[in-house]
């Protein structure tokens, strides 16, 4: 992200920031309209998704699941990226208005997913980073949240999975350290309870 900001500072810089900062899917970000972005409330609504057929034709459609159609909270970093895009587009618009797609070509048409992927790989290659796909930004967002100790149920809701089992299947392997910490905490609690019981009169212990 620092490399993008320093050497590009373009709409893709902001798009990658939004994807990594929200865990949104590629198609959801590419189909995001300003009418669904509520900057004053620090939220956006996922209403559309973009797909490209084999012949390259772009399609906008509703997300496949009800869980995907939901409000997303926006962090200060994501808010900064969206405000930057808003300022650029309002300056370019004859009437200074925000309309259409948040991330689009200069003519307002949707960005092609393959072009966005090519740009991501080009920029990561410049830093000798591993080759990743756009969906890996979503996986990275999930991994960061889990590593930070965010409860899996909250991660699942943030990613808008249709149920918690999907989140467990995808990211359960990341919970090993958390599971270790959980049993250590449990043992410590039991040890404290044992120590406390030693100071309780035996009569009360028998009553308990």
CSV table of C-alpha atoms in Angstrom, one decimal:
chain,number,residue,atom,x,y,z
A,1,UNK,CA,0.0,0.0,0.0
A,2,UNK,CA,2.9,2.4,0.7
A,3,UNK,CA,4.3,1.6,-2.7
A,4,UNK,CA,1.0,2.3,-4.4
A,5,UNK,CA,0.6,5.6,-2.6
A,6,UNK,CA,4.2,6.7,-3.3
A,7,UNK,CA,4.5,5.7,-6.9
A,8,UNK,CA,0.9,5.6,-8.3
A,9,UNK,CA,-1.6,7.4,-6.1
A,10,UNK,CA,-4.3,6.5,-8.5
A,11,UNK,CA,-7.8,5.1,-8.4
A,12,UNK,CA,-6.4,1.6,-8.0
A,13,UNK,CA,-4.4,2.7,-4.9
A,14,UNK,CA,-7.7,3.7,-3.3
A,15,UNK,CA,-9.5,0.6,-4.6
A,16,UNK,CA,-6.9,-1.8,-3.1
A,17,UNK,CA,-7.2,0.2,0.2
A,18,UNK,CA,-11.0,-0.3,0.2
A,19,UNK,CA,-10.7,-4.0,-0.6
A,20,UNK,CA,-8.1,-4.7,2.1
A,21,UNK,CA,-9.8,-2.5,4.6
A,22,UNK,CA,-13.3,-4.0,4.3
A,23,UNK,CA,-12.7,-7.6,3.0
A,24,UNK,CA,-15.1,-6.8,0.1
A,25,UNK,CA,-15.1,-9.1,-2.9
A,26,UNK,CA,-13.6,-8.0,-6.2
A,27,UNK,CA,-16.9,-7.8,-8.0
A,28,UNK,CA,-18.5,-5.9,-5.1
A,29,UNK,CA,-15.9,-3.2,-5.2
A,30,UNK,CA,-15.9,-2.9,-9.0
A,31,UNK,CA,-19.7,-2.5,-8.9
A,32,UNK,CA,-19.8,-0.1,-6.0
A,33,UNK,CA,-21.9,3.0,-6.8
A,34,UNK,CA,-21.6,6.4,-5.0
A,35,UNK,CA,-25.4,6.2,-4.3
A,36,UNK,CA,-24.5,3.3,-1.9
A,37,UNK,CA,-21.7,5.1,-0.1
A,38,UNK,CA,-22.8,7.0,2.9
A,39,UNK,CA,-19.7,9.0,3.9
A,40,UNK,CA,-21.4,10.9,6.7
A,41,UNK,CA,-22.4,7.6,8.4
A,42,UNK,CA,-19.0,5.9,7.7
A,43,UNK,CA,-20.8,3.0,5.9
A,44,UNK,CA,-21.5,1.6,2.5
A,45,UNK,CA,-24.1,-0.8,1.2
A,46,UNK,CA,-23.3,-3.8,-1.0
A,47,UNK,CA,-26.1,-3.8,-3.6
A,48,UNK,CA,-24.4,-5.0,-6.8
A,49,UNK,CA,-21.6,-7.2,-8.0
A,50,UNK,CA,-19.7,-7.1,-11.3
A,51,UNK,CA,-18.7,-10.1,-13.4
A,52,UNK,CA,-17.0,-10.5,-16.7
A,53,UNK,CA,-18.1,-13.3,-19.1
A,54,UNK,CA,-15.8,-15.3,-21.3
A,55,UNK,CA,-16.3,-12.9,-24.1
A,56,UNK,CA,-15.3,-10.0,-21.9
A,57,UNK,CA,-18.8,-8.6,-21.6
A,58,UNK,CA,-19.4,-6.9,-18.3
A,59,UNK,CA,-22.5,-7.8,-16.2
A,60,UNK,CA,-23.9,-6.0,-13.1
A,61,UNK,CA,-26.2,-8.2,-11.0
A,62,UNK,CA,-27.3,-8.6,-7.4
A,63,UNK,CA,-25.1,-10.6,-5.0
A,64,UNK,CA,-25.9,-14.3,-5.0
A,65,UNK,CA,-26.7,-14.5,-1.2
A,66,UNK,CA,-28.8,-12.4,1.1
A,67,UNK,CA,-26.0,-12.2,3.6
A,68,UNK,CA,-23.8,-10.5,0.9
A,69,UNK,CA,-26.3,-7.7,0.6
A,70,UNK,CA,-25.4,-5.8,3.8
A,71,UNK,CA,-24.0,-2.6,5.3
A,72,UNK,CA,-20.3,-2.4,5.8
A,73,UNK,CA,-18.6,-0.2,8.3
A,74,UNK,CA,-15.7,2.0,7.1
A,75,UNK,CA,-12.4,2.5,8.9
A,76,UNK,CA,-10.6,5.9,8.9
A,77,UNK,CA,-8.2,4.5,6.2
A,78,UNK,CA,-11.0,3.5,4.0
A,79,UNK,CA,-12.8,6.7,4.5
A,80,UNK,CA,-9.7,8.6,3.5
A,81,UNK,CA,-9.5,6.6,0.3
A,82,UNK,CA,-13.1,7.2,-0.6
A,83,UNK,CA,-12.9,10.9,0.2
A,84,UNK,CA,-9.9,11.1,-2.1
A,85,UNK,CA,-11.8,9.4,-4.9
A,86,UNK,CA,-14.8,11.7,-4.2
A,87,UNK,CA,-12.7,14.8,-4.5
A,88,UNK,CA,-11.1,13.7,-7.8
A,89,UNK,CA,-14.4,12.8,-9.4
A,90,UNK,CA,-16.2,15.9,-8.2
A,91,UNK,CA,-13.4,18.0,-9.7
A,92,UNK,CA,-13.7,16.1,-13.0
A,93,UNK,CA,-17.5,16.3,-13.2
A,94,UNK,CA,-18.9,19.3,-15.0
A,95,UNK,CA,-21.5,19.9,-12.2
A,96,UNK,CA,-19.2,18.8,-9.4
A,97,UNK,CA,-21.5,15.9,-8.6
A,98,UNK,CA,-20.8,12.3,-7.5
A,99,UNK,CA,-22.6,9.7,-9.5
A,100,UNK,CA,-22.1,6.4,-11.2
A,101,UNK,CA,-19.3,4.0,-10.1
A,102,UNK,CA,-16.9,4.7,-7.4
A,103,UNK,CA,-14.0,3.1,-9.3
A,104,UNK,CA,-14.3,3.4,-13.0
A,105,UNK,CA,-12.5,4.3,-16.2
A,106,UNK,CA,-12.2,8.0,-17.2
A,107,UNK,CA,-15.3,7.6,-19.3
A,108,UNK,CA,-17.3,6.2,-16.4
A,109,UNK,CA,-17.4,2.6,-17.7
A,110,UNK,CA,-16.5,-0.2,-15.3
A,111,UNK,CA,-13.0,-1.3,-14.8
A,112,UNK,CA,-12.3,-4.7,-16.3
A,113,UNK,CA,-11.4,-7.3,-13.6
A,114,UNK,CA,-8.5,-8.8,-15.7
A,115,UNK,CA,-6.9,-5.3,-16.0
A,116,UNK,CA,-7.2,-4.7,-12.3
A,117,UNK,CA,-5.6,-8.1,-11.6
A,118,UNK,CA,-2.8,-7.4,-14.1
A,119,UNK,CA,-2.1,-4.1,-12.3
A,120,UNK,CA,-2.1,-5.8,-8.9
A,121,UNK,CA,0.4,-8.4,-10.0
A,122,UNK,CA,2.6,-5.8,-11.8
A,123,UNK,CA,2.8,-3.7,-8.6
A,124,UNK,CA,3.5,-6.6,-6.3
A,125,UNK,CA,6.2,-7.8,-8.7
A,126,UNK,CA,7.9,-4.5,-8.5
A,127,UNK,CA,8.5,-5.2,-4.8
A,128,UNK,CA,9.3,-8.9,-5.3
A,129,UNK,CA,6.2,-9.9,-3.4
A,130,UNK,CA,4.5,-13.2,-4.0
A,131,UNK,CA,2.0,-13.3,-6.9
A,132,UNK,CA,-1.5,-13.0,-5.5
A,133,UNK,CA,-5.0,-12.6,-6.9
A,134,UNK,CA,-7.6,-10.0,-6.0
A,135,UNK,CA,-9.5,-12.4,-3.8
A,136,UNK,CA,-6.3,-12.8,-1.8
A,137,UNK,CA,-6.9,-9.3,-0.5
A,138,UNK,CA,-10.1,-10.5,1.1
A,139,UNK,CA,-8.3,-13.5,2.6
A,140,UNK,CA,-5.6,-11.1,3.9
A,141,UNK,CA,-8.2,-8.9,5.5
A,142,UNK,CA,-9.7,-12.0,7.2
A,143,UNK,CA,-6.3,-13.2,8.4
A,144,UNK,CA,-5.4,-9.8,9.9
A,145,UNK,CA,-8.7,-9.7,11.8
A,146,UNK,CA,-8.2,-13.2,13.2
A,147,UNK,CA,-4.6,-12.5,14.1
A,148,UNK,CA,-5.8,-9.4,16.0
A,149,UNK,CA,-8.0,-11.6,18.1
A,150,UNK,CA,-11.4,-10.5,16.6
A,151,UNK,CA,-14.0,-13.2,17.4
A,152,UNK,CA,-14.6,-15.5,14.5
A,153,UNK,CA,-18.3,-14.7,14.6
A,154,UNK,CA,-17.5,-11.0,14.1
A,155,UNK,CA,-15.1,-11.8,11.2
A,156,UNK,CA,-17.8,-13.9,9.6
A,157,UNK,CA,-20.3,-11.0,9.8
A,158,UNK,CA,-17.7,-8.5,8.5
A,159,UNK,CA,-17.0,-10.8,5.5
A,160,UNK,CA,-20.8,-11.4,5.1
A,161,UNK,CA,-20.5,-15.1,4.9
A,162,UNK,CA,-23.9,-16.8,4.8
A,163,UNK,CA,-23.1,-18.8,7.9
A,164,UNK,CA,-20.3,-19.2,10.5
A,165,UNK,CA,-19.4,-22.7,9.2
A,166,UNK,CA,-18.1,-21.2,6.0
A,167,UNK,CA,-15.7,-18.9,8.0
A,168,UNK,CA,-14.5,-21.8,10.1
A,169,UNK,CA,-13.9,-24.0,7.0
A,170,UNK,CA,-11.9,-21.2,5.3
A,171,UNK,CA,-9.9,-19.8,8.3
A,172,UNK,CA,-10.2,-22.4,11.0
A,173,UNK,CA,-6.5,-23.3,10.5
A,174,UNK,CA,-5.6,-19.8,11.6
A,175,UNK,CA,-7.2,-20.4,15.0
A,176,UNK,CA,-4.6,-22.8,16.3
A,177,UNK,CA,-2.7,-20.2,18.4
A,178,UNK,CA,-6.0,-18.9,19.7
A,179,UNK,CA,-7.0,-22.4,20.7
A,180,UNK,CA,-3.7,-22.8,22.6
A,181,UNK,CA,-4.2,-19.5,24.3
A,182,UNK,CA,-7.8,-20.5,25.2
A,183,UNK,CA,-6.8,-23.7,27.0
A,184,UNK,CA,-3.9,-22.0,28.8
A,185,UNK,CA,-6.3,-19.3,30.0
A,186,UNK,CA,-8.7,-22.0,31.1
A,187,UNK,CA,-6.0,-23.8,33.1
A,188,UNK,CA,-4.9,-20.5,34.7
A,189,UNK,CA,-8.5,-19.8,35.8
A,190,UNK,CA,-8.8,-23.3,37.3
A,191,UNK,CA,-5.5,-22.9,39.1
A,192,UNK,CA,-6.7,-19.6,40.6
A,193,UNK,CA,-9.9,-21.3,41.6
A,194,UNK,CA,-7.9,-24.1,43.3
A,195,UNK,CA,-5.8,-21.5,45.1
A,196,UNK,CA,-8.8,-19.7,46.3
A,197,UNK,CA,-10.4,-22.9,47.6
A,198,UNK,CA,-7.4,-23.6,49.8
A,199,UNK,CA,-8.2,-20.5,51.7
A,200,UNK,CA,-11.8,-21.3,52.2
A,201,UNK,CA,-12.8,-23.2,55.4
A,202,UNK,CA,-13.2,-26.9,54.9
A,203,UNK,CA,-16.8,-26.7,56.2
A,204,UNK,CA,-17.7,-24.4,53.4
A,205,UNK,CA,-15.9,-26.5,50.8
A,206,UNK,CA,-17.9,-29.6,52.0
A,207,UNK,CA,-21.1,-27.6,51.8
A,208,UNK,CA,-20.3,-26.5,48.2
